Structures are given as C-alpha cells and as structure tokens.
Amino acid sequence: MNYFIIINPNSGIKKSIHVFNSIIAPELKKRGHTFDSHITEYQHHAEEIITKVTLKDKDGILILGGDGTMHEAVNGLLKRDEITDIPIGLLPTGSGNSLLYDIGRFDVKTTLNKILNHNTQTIDVLKVTGSDMIYYSINLVGWGMVNEIGILAEKMRWMGPIRYNVSSIIKIFTYKAKQAKVIIDEAKHDKKFAFIIVCNTIHIGKGMKMAPDAKLNDGKMDIILIEDNFNKLELLKLFPTLFAGEHVKNDKVNYLQANSLKLQPKKDDILNIDGELIGRTPISVDVCKNAIKLLN
C-alpha cells in the first residue's frame, strides 16, 4: 500500500511527530508499505494540502492529529475538483478524538493495526451551508453557550483536555440565552436557547456522550436543544450526566433526529464546527450520506 500522511505537530500535547517517527513510520516500513508525509504549518493547512495534492497513486490517507485535523482533511477531500473515494484513517494524537471514541479506538498502535488491515466503512458527513461558505462536519456543529466554552477553552489549552470541563463550569454561571429561529425538518421553533448542538457522532470533546443514539451511517443528524428553561444550578447538575449520555433523560432536554436543520439567531454569531470556531450564522445543515470511506 502507498499512503499519504498528514501530521499536525500542534495537536493535543504535540506528540504527533514523535509518534510518527517512533511508531508509524517504522511499522509501515516493516510491513513493506510506502508513504509520503507532510507536516502542517498553520491552521487549515491540512485542508489546503489535500485539496491540491495528487492522490491517484495513493491507497489511503492517514491523519496524525485530532478532530480538528480530521475535519480539515475531510473538507479537503470533499472540496477537491475531482471526486475521489480514497479511504482516510485517523490516528489518535489530538486532545479530542470523538470520531475514534465512536468506533472504540483509543490508542495509536491498536488503531494503526486496524487501519493497516485496510477494512473500510462509509460514514455520513454534515454539510454546513452559510451565506458565503460551505463546511463539512464529521463530529458536531454547535451554537450558543458551547461556542463561548470553546473560546474560553482555547485560552486555556495549557490545561489539556480538562480545559473543556473548567470552561463549561465558568460559562454555565455567566452565559445568557439567545433568541433564534430554528427549523428542524418541517418543525419551526422561535425562542431563546442556551445552546444547540447538531451531532454526527455520539461523542464530543473527550468522551462526552452528547448524542447517545447517533450512528455514523444512518443518514440522520442528532440534535440537542437546550432552551432557556434551566436555572444555573440545573445546568451545573446536567453537565456531569453528559459523559454517560444520561442528560437525554432530562425532561427539559430536547433530543431529536432529523434530516435537516436551519438556524437563524436574532444576531449572527460564530459557530463551533468539529471543535473549531469557524463560520457564522445563519446556516442550514444537511446530511451527506456515505460521504467518505473511513479506514477502521
């Protein structure tokens, strides 16, 4: 096999290059595989590389990074001029690996061994369309308090994955709900929301089961609507239940599965797409069924 490899040196605790040199490259050579490797130098570089590179002689793409790097790679694939069904595999070297949590891959060596068996599955991708942009999401599209959490967490990267927990607690006590019009399939909602999360995966962040009924290839998006009907203490109590997916049992949590969503807040706002603060409302979100092949 001949692989094209993207390495994000800044993912997680910045161990991707070490993992590549000590584990990935030796194992590929040992098994007689060939490869070209590229190290990203700035945000969105992985997307730029994969959008432009020649892939005709490659059997697969390997990504060393987290959900953000995988997001860029998938966007690069789906925005290419020519359609390609080359499979892509993610090796867990990021701070969040939500996609891999869904398929039960938690360490590099196990994941690499599975990938090199070259088994694939097709998975859905969420297409996020705004007034002047299109993004593809493998994990989540978030609006509201979750974005404020993301912004604060970025300033606390030195804390590692726990920064999401700390940021969440802080924002629960400081965030104010926002008015928005939401259309889910044909149903219309116009009210104040604390946050809205559209999920393609079960997990978000570091193992939170935000959408416990989500499947990667069911042609549906899973939507969590949190209206402005929680007090601060109720929200604080709700947060720990996310890790086990127990929050969906709360009567105040609206958990839906749908084909499409349109979101138009009263004031345009930034989005959280696969953990990256990119894009702005208003948006529409649709499911691209079986959009990519995943090496697993």
GROMACS .gro file of C-alpha atoms in nm, residues 30-192:
model
  163
   30LYS     CA    1   0.837  -0.313   0.838
   31ARG     CA    2   0.524  -0.418   0.650
   32GLY     CA    3   0.657  -0.304   0.314
   33HIS     CA    4   0.427  -0.005   0.272
   34THR     CA    5   0.537   0.321   0.110
   35PHE     CA    6   0.429   0.670   0.207
   36ASP     CA    7   0.466   1.045   0.164
   37SER     CA    8   0.441   1.254   0.480
   38HIS     CA    9   0.358   1.622   0.520
   39ILE     CA   10   0.372   1.830   0.837
   40THR     CA   11   0.113   2.107   0.871
   41GLU     CA   12   0.241   2.454   0.947
   42TYR     CA   13  -0.073   2.654   1.025
   43GLN     CA   14  -0.450   2.624   1.071
   44HIS     CA   15  -0.633   2.489   0.762
   45HIS     CA   16  -0.302   2.375   0.608
   46ALA     CA   17  -0.418   2.012   0.601
   47GLU     CA   18  -0.724   2.114   0.401
   48GLU     CA   19  -0.510   2.311   0.156
   49ILE     CA   20  -0.269   2.020   0.109
   50ILE     CA   21  -0.537   1.757   0.046
   51THR     CA   22  -0.739   1.985  -0.181
   52LYS     CA   23  -0.442   2.021  -0.418
   53VAL     CA   24  -0.230   1.706  -0.389
   54THR     CA   25  -0.230   1.428  -0.650
   55LEU     CA   26  -0.383   1.118  -0.495
   56LYS     CA   27  -0.413   0.888  -0.796
   57ASP     CA   28  -0.125   0.666  -0.681
   58LYS     CA   29  -0.233   0.655  -0.316
   59ASP     CA   30  -0.428   0.378  -0.144
   60GLY     CA   31  -0.522   0.575   0.164
   61ILE     CA   32  -0.475   0.891   0.370
   62LEU     CA   33  -0.351   0.874   0.730
   63ILE     CA   34  -0.405   1.164   0.970
   64LEU     CA   35  -0.200   1.217   1.286
   65GLY     CA   36  -0.399   1.466   1.488
   66GLY     CA   37  -0.739   1.515   1.647
   67ASP     CA   38  -1.089   1.600   1.534
   68GLY     CA   39  -0.976   1.940   1.405
   69THR     CA   40  -0.711   1.791   1.176
   70MET     CA   41  -0.955   1.524   1.057
   71HIS     CA   42  -1.209   1.799   0.990
   72GLU     CA   43  -0.959   1.979   0.768
   73ALA     CA   44  -0.868   1.660   0.583
   74VAL     CA   45  -1.230   1.569   0.513
   75ASN     CA   46  -1.303   1.922   0.393
   76GLY     CA   47  -1.002   1.898   0.164
   77LEU     CA   48  -1.129   1.570   0.019
   78LEU     CA   49  -1.486   1.688  -0.036
   79LYS     CA   50  -1.383   2.022  -0.187
   80ARG     CA   51  -1.149   1.875  -0.449
   81ASP     CA   52  -1.224   1.945  -0.816
   82GLU     CA   53  -1.243   1.573  -0.892
   83ILE     CA   54  -1.436   1.323  -0.687
   84THR     CA   55  -1.222   1.064  -0.505
   85ASP     CA   56  -1.326   0.773  -0.287
   86ILE     CA   57  -0.985   0.726  -0.130
   87PRO     CA   58  -1.025   0.599   0.230
   88ILE     CA   59  -0.899   0.803   0.523
   89GLY     CA   60  -0.780   0.692   0.867
   90LEU     CA   61  -0.731   0.890   1.187
   91LEU     CA   62  -0.457   0.806   1.438
   92PRO     CA   63  -0.531   0.948   1.786
   93THR     CA   64  -0.273   1.214   1.869
   94GLY     CA   65  -0.513   1.503   1.938
   95SER     CA   66  -0.669   1.634   2.259
   96GLY     CA   67  -1.012   1.523   2.137
   97ASN     CA   68  -1.074   1.218   1.918
   98SER     CA   69  -1.452   1.199   1.916
   99LEU     CA   70  -1.475   1.006   1.591
  100LEU     CA   71  -1.244   0.734   1.723
  101TYR     CA   72  -1.436   0.714   2.051
  102ASP     CA   73  -1.741   0.616   1.846
  103ILE     CA   74  -1.561   0.317   1.694
  104GLY     CA   75  -1.370   0.219   2.009
  105ARG     CA   76  -1.016   0.321   1.911
  106PHE     CA   77  -0.821   0.483   2.193
  107ASP     CA   78  -0.451   0.420   2.132
  108VAL     CA   79  -0.217   0.463   1.837
  109LYS     CA   80  -0.082   0.108   1.799
  110THR     CA   81  -0.423  -0.062   1.806
  111THR     CA   82  -0.566   0.194   1.565
  112LEU     CA   83  -0.272   0.159   1.326
  113ASN     CA   84  -0.302  -0.220   1.322
  114LYS     CA   85  -0.672  -0.193   1.238
  115ILE     CA   86  -0.609   0.067   0.967
  116LEU     CA   87  -0.341  -0.145   0.801
  117ASN     CA   88  -0.591  -0.428   0.761
  118HIS     CA   89  -0.746  -0.183   0.515
  119ASN     CA   90  -1.105  -0.251   0.615
  120THR     CA   91  -1.335   0.043   0.546
  121GLN     CA   92  -1.680   0.169   0.634
  122THR     CA   93  -1.866   0.456   0.474
  123ILE     CA   94  -1.979   0.730   0.711
  124ASP     CA   95  -2.205   1.033   0.686
  125VAL     CA   96  -2.087   1.392   0.694
  126LEU     CA   97  -2.284   1.706   0.783
  127LYS     CA   98  -2.286   1.979   0.520
  128VAL     CA   99  -2.300   2.325   0.676
  129THR     CA  100  -2.405   2.596   0.431
  130GLY     CA  101  -2.388   2.967   0.511
  131SER     CA  102  -2.430   3.280   0.304
  132ASP     CA  103  -2.071   3.272   0.178
  133MET     CA  104  -1.920   2.941   0.287
  134ILE     CA  105  -1.961   2.565   0.300
  135TYR     CA  106  -1.805   2.343   0.566
  136TYR     CA  107  -1.826   1.969   0.616
  137SER     CA  108  -1.851   1.835   0.969
  138ILE     CA  109  -1.762   1.486   1.089
  139ASN     CA  110  -1.841   1.549   1.454
  140LEU     CA  111  -2.058   1.844   1.557
  141VAL     CA  112  -2.199   2.183   1.472
  142GLY     CA  113  -2.256   2.392   1.781
  143TRP     CA  114  -2.409   2.732   1.857
  144GLY     CA  115  -2.467   2.928   2.175
  145MET     CA  116  -2.302   2.856   2.507
  146VAL     CA  117  -2.093   2.576   2.357
  147ASN     CA  118  -1.910   2.835   2.147
  148GLU     CA  119  -1.838   3.053   2.446
  149ILE     CA  120  -1.700   2.741   2.614
  150GLY     CA  121  -1.480   2.677   2.310
  151ILE     CA  122  -1.348   3.032   2.302
  152LEU     CA  123  -1.258   3.019   2.671
  153ALA     CA  124  -1.109   2.669   2.636
  154GLU     CA  125  -0.877   2.792   2.358
  155LYS     CA  126  -0.727   3.038   2.605
  156MET     CA  127  -0.668   2.752   2.847
  157ARG     CA  128  -0.503   2.496   2.614
  158TRP     CA  129  -0.218   2.460   2.864
  159MET     CA  130  -0.462   2.271   3.089
  160GLY     CA  131  -0.511   1.990   2.836
  161PRO     CA  132  -0.849   1.817   2.786
  162ILE     CA  133  -0.976   1.924   3.130
  163ARG     CA  134  -0.997   2.280   2.995
  164TYR     CA  135  -1.339   2.196   2.845
  165ASN     CA  136  -1.472   2.095   3.187
  166VAL     CA  137  -1.341   2.409   3.356
  167SER     CA  138  -1.464   2.636   3.077
  168SER     CA  139  -1.808   2.475   3.087
  169ILE     CA  140  -1.849   2.537   3.459
  170ILE     CA  141  -1.745   2.901   3.421
  171LYS     CA  142  -1.982   2.965   3.130
  172ILE     CA  143  -2.279   2.797   3.298
  173PHE     CA  144  -2.274   3.080   3.550
  174THR     CA  145  -2.205   3.367   3.309
  175TYR     CA  146  -2.380   3.287   2.979
  176LYS     CA  147  -2.711   3.445   2.872
  177ALA     CA  148  -2.951   3.264   2.638
  178LYS     CA  149  -3.007   3.396   2.285
  179GLN     CA  150  -3.314   3.426   2.063
  180ALA     CA  151  -3.313   3.216   1.745
  181LYS     CA  152  -3.539   3.075   1.475
  182VAL     CA  153  -3.480   2.705   1.417
  183ILE     CA  154  -3.641   2.482   1.155
  184ILE     CA  155  -3.585   2.109   1.205
  185ASP     CA  156  -3.721   1.924   0.902
  186GLU     CA  157  -4.066   2.094   0.891
  187ALA     CA  158  -4.097   2.189   1.259
  188LYS     CA  159  -4.037   2.556   1.348
  189HIS     CA  160  -3.907   2.690   1.679
  190ASP     CA  161  -3.864   3.058   1.769
  191LYS     CA  162  -3.744   3.109   2.125
  192LYS     CA  163  -3.442   3.162   2.347
   0.00000   0.00000   0.00000
